[in-house]
PDB file of C-alpha atoms in Angstrom:
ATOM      1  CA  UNK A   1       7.302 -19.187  10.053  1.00  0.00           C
ATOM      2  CA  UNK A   2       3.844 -20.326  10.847  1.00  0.00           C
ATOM      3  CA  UNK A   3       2.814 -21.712  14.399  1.00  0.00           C
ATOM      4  CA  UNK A   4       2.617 -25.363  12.695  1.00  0.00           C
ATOM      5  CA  UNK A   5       5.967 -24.792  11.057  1.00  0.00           C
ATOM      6  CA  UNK A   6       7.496 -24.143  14.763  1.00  0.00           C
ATOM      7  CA  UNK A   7       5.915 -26.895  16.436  1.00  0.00           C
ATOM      8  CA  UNK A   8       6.680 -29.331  13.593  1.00  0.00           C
ATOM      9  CA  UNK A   9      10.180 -27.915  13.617  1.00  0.00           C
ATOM     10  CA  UNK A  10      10.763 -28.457  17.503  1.00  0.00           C
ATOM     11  CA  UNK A  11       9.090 -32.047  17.264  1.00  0.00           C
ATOM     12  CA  UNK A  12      11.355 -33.029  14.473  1.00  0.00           C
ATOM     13  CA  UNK A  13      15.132 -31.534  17.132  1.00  0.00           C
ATOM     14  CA  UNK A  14      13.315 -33.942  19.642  1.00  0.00           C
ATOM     15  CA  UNK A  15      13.041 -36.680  17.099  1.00  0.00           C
ATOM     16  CA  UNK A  16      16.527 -35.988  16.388  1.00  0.00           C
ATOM     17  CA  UNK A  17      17.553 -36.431  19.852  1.00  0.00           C
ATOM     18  CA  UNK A  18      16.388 -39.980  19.976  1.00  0.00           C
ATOM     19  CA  UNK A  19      19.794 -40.686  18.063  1.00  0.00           C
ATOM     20  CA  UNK A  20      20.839 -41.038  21.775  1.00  0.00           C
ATOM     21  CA  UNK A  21      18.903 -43.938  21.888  1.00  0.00           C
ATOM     22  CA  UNK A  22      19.840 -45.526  18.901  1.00  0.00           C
ATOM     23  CA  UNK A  23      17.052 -44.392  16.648  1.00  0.00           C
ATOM     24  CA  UNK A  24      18.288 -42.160  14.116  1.00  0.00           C
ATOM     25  CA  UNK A  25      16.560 -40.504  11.533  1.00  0.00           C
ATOM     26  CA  UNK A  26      13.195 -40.738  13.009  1.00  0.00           C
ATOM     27  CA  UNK A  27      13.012 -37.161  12.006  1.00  0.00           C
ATOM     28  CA  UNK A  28      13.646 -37.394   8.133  1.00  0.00           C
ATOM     29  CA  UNK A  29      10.669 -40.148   8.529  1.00  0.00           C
ATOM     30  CA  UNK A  30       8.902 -37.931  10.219  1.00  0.00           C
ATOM     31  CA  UNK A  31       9.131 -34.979   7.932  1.00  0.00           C
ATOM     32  CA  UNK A  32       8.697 -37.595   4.866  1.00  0.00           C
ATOM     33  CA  UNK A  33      12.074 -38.705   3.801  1.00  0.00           C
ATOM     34  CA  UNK A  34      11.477 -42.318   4.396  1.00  0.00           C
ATOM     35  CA  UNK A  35      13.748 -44.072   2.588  1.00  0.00           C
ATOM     36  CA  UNK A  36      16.658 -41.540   4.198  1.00  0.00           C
ATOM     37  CA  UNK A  37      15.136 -41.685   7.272  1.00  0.00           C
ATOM     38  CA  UNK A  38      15.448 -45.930   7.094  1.00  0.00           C
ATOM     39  CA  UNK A  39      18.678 -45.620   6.252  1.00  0.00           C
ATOM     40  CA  UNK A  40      19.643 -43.570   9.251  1.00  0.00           C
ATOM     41  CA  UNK A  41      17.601 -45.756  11.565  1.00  0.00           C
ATOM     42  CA  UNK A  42      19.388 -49.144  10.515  1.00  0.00           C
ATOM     43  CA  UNK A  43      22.951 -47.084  10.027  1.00  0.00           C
ATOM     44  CA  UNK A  44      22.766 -45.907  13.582  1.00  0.00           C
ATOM     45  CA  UNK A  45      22.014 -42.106  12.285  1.00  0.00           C
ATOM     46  CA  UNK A  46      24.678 -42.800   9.444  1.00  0.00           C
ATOM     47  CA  UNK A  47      27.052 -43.298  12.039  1.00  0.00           C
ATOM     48  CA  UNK A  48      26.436 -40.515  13.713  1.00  0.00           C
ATOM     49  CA  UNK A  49      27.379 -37.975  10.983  1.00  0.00           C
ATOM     50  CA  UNK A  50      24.510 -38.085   9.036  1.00  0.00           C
ATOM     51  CA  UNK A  51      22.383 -36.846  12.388  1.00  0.00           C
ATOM     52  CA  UNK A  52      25.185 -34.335  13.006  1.00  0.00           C
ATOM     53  CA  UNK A  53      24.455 -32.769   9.713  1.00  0.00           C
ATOM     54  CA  UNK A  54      20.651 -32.550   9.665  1.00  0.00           C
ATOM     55  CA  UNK A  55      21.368 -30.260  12.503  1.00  0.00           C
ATOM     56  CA  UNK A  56      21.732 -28.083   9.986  1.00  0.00           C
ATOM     57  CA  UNK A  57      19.060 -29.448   7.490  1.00  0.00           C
ATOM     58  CA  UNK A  58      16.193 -29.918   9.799  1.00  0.00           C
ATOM     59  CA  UNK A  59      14.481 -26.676   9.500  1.00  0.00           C
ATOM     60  CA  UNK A  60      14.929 -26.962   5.390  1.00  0.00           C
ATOM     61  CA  UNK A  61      13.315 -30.378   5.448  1.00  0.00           C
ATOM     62  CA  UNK A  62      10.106 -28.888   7.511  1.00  0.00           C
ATOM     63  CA  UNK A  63       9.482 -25.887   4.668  1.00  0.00           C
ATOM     64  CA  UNK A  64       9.865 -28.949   2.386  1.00  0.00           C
ATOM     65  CA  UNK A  65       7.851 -31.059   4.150  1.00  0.00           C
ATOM     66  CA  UNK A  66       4.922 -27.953   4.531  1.00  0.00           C
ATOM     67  CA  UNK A  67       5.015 -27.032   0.596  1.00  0.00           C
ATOM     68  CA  UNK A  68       4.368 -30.699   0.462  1.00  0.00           C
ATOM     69  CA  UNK A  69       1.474 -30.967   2.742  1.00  0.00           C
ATOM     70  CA  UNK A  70      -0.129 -27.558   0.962  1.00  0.00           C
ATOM     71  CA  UNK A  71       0.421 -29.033  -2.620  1.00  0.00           C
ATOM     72  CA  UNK A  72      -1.778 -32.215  -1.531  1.00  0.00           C
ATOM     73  CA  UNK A  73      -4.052 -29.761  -0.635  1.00  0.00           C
ATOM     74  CA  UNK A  74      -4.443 -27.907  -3.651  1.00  0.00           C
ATOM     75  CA  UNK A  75      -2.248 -24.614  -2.063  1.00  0.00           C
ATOM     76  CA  UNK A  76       0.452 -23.063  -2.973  1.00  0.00           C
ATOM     77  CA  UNK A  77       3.118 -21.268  -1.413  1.00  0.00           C
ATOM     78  CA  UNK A  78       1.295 -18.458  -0.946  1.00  0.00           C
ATOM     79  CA  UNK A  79      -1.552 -19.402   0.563  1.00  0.00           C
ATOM     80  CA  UNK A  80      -3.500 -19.045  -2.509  1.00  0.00           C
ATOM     81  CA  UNK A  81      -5.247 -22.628  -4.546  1.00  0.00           C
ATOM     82  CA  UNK A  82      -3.204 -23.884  -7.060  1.00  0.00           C
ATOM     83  CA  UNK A  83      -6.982 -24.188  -9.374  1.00  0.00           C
ATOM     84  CA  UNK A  84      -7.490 -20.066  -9.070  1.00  0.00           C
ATOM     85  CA  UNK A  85      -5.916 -17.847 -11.736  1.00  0.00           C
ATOM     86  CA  UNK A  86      -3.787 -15.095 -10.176  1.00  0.00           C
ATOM     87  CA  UNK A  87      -4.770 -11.634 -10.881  1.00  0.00           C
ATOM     88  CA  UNK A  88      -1.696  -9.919 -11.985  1.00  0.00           C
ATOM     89  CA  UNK A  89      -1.768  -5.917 -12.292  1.00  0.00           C
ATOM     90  CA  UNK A  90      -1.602  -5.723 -16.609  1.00  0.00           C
ATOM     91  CA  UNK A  91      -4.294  -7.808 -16.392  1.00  0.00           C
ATOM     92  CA  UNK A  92      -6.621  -4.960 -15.039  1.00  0.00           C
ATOM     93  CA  UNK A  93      -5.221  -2.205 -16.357  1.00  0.00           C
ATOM     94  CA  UNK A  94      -7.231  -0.369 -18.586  1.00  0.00           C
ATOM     95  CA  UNK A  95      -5.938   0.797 -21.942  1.00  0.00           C
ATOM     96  CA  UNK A  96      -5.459   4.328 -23.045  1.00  0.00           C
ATOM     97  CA  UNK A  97      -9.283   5.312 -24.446  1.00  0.00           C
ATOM     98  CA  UNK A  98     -10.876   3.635 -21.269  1.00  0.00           C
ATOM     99  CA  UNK A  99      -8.124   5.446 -18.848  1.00  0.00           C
ATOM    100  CA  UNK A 100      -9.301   8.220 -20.858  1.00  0.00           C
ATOM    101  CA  UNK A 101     -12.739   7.856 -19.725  1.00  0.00           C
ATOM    102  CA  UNK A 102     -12.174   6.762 -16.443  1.00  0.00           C
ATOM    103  CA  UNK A 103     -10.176   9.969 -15.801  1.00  0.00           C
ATOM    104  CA  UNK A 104     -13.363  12.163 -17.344  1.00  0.00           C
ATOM    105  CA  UNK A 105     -16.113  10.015 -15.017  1.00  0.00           C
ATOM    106  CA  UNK A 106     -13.661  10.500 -12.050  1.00  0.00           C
ATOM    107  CA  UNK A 107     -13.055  14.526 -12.950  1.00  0.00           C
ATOM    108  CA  UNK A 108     -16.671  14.569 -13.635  1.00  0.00           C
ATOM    109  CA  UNK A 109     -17.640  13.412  -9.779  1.00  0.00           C
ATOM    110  CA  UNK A 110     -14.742  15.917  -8.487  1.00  0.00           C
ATOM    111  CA  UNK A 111     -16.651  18.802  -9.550  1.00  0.00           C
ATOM    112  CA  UNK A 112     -14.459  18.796 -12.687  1.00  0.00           C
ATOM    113  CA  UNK A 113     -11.400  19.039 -11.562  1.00  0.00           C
ATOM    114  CA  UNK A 114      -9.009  15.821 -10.820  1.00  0.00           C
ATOM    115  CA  UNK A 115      -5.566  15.587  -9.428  1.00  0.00           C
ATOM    116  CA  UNK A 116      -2.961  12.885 -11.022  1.00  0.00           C
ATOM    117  CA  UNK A 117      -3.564  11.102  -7.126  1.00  0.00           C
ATOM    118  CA  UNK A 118      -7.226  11.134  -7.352  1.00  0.00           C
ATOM    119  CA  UNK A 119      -7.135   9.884 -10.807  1.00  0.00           C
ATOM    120  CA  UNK A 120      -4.713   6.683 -10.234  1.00  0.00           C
ATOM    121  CA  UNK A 121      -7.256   5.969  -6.852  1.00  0.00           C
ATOM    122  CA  UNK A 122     -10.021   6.048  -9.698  1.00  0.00           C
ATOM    123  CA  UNK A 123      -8.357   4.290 -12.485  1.00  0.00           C
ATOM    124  CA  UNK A 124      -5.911   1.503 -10.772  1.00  0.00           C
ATOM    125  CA  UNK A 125      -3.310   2.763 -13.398  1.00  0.00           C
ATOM    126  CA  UNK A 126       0.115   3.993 -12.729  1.00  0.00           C
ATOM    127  CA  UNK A 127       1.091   7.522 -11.709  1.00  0.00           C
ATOM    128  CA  UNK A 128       2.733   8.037 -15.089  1.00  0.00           C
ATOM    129  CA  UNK A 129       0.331   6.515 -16.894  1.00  0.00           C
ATOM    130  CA  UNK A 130      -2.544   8.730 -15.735  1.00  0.00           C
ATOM    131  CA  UNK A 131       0.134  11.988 -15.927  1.00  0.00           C
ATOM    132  CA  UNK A 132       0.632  10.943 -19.237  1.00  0.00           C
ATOM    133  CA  UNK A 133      -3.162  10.771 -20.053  1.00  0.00           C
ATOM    134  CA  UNK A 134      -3.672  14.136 -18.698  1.00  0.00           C
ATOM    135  CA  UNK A 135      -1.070  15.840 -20.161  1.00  0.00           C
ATOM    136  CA  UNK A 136      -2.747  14.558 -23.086  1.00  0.00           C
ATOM    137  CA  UNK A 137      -5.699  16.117 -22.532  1.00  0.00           C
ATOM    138  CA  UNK A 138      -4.077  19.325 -21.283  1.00  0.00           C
ATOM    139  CA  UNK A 139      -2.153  19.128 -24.860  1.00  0.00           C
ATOM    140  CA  UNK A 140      -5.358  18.619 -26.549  1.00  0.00           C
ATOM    141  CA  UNK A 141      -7.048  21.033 -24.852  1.00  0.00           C
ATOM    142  CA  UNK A 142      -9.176  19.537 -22.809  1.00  0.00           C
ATOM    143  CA  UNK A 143      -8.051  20.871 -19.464  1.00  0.00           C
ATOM    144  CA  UNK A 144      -5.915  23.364 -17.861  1.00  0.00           C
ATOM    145  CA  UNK A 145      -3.740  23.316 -15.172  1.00  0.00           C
ATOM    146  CA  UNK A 146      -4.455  25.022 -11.950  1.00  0.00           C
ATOM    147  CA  UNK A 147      -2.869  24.471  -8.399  1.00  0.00           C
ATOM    148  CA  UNK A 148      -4.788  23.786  -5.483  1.00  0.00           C
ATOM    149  CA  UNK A 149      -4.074  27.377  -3.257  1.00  0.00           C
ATOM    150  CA  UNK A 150      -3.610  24.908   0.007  1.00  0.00           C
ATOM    151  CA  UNK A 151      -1.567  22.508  -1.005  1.00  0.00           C
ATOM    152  CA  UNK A 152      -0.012  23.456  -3.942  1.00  0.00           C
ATOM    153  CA  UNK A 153      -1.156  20.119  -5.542  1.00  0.00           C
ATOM    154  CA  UNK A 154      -1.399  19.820  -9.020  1.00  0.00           C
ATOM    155  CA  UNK A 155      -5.019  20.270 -10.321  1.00  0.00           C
ATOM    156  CA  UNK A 156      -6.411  19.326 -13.613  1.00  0.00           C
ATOM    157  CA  UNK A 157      -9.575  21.443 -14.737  1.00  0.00           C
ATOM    158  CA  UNK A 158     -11.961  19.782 -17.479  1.00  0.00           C
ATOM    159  CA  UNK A 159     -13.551  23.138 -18.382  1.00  0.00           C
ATOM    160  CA  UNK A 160     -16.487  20.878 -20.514  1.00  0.00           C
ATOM    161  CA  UNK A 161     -17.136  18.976 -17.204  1.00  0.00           C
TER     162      UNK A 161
END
């Protein structure tokens, strides 16, 4: 919960409190449930029940209240404006042929020789979509297979490269 989520949150339990007073539901007005919030305020907080229950309610109307506010301002949930395309993750992946070549430019600045890590750091693809494009090229005969005498890390030689 956000600093203005708490403070808006503690102002709208004090609101509440001024049921004691006899002005209920100055906290549904104030998180912007007006016609409610009228209703408790000439009902006497709905006689009392209605304030008893959005003891419970109060911190559900301020999230509802926030998504609000960040709507009007062109926001979303997430922080994010409502007007700016998401990037999602299939929407940068490459396909096979340029993983292909991704994987050969990224062996090719190695020295030649490219681990499956190294390559999905290079490419943005998935671990098994980068093993599966170098076991292709192992299969095709492209590379070999060597292990790194350190770590024991799988190494993929491009003997052209």
């Amino acid at each position: 919960m956000s600093r203005t989520n708490t403070e808006r949150l503690a102002t709208s339990y004090i609101l509440s409190a001024a049921w004691i007073f006899g002005l209920g539901g100055l906290h549904r007005l104030y998180n912007g449930k007006i016609a409610t919030g009228l209703l408790w305020l000439f009902t006497l907080g709905f006689l009392g029940f209605g304030q008893f229950v959005d003891l419970f309610l109060i911190p559900g109307m301020v999230d509802e209240y926030q998504l609000k506010l960040l709507a009007k301002s062109g926001f979303g949930p997430d922080g994010l404006p409502l007007n700016q395309p998401k990037i999602t993750a299939t929407a940068t992946r490459p396909n096979p042929e340029q993983l292909t070549v991704k994987l050969l430019k990224a062996a090719h600045v190695k020295g030649g020789t490219l681990s499956i890590t190294q390559g999905v750091m290079a490419t943005g693809a998935s671990f098994a979509e980068v093993e599966a494009a170098m076991t292709q090229m192992l299969r095709a005969g492209y590379a070999n297979v060597t292990n790194d005498p350190n770590t024991g890390t799988v190494l993929y030689h491009f003997h052209e490269l």
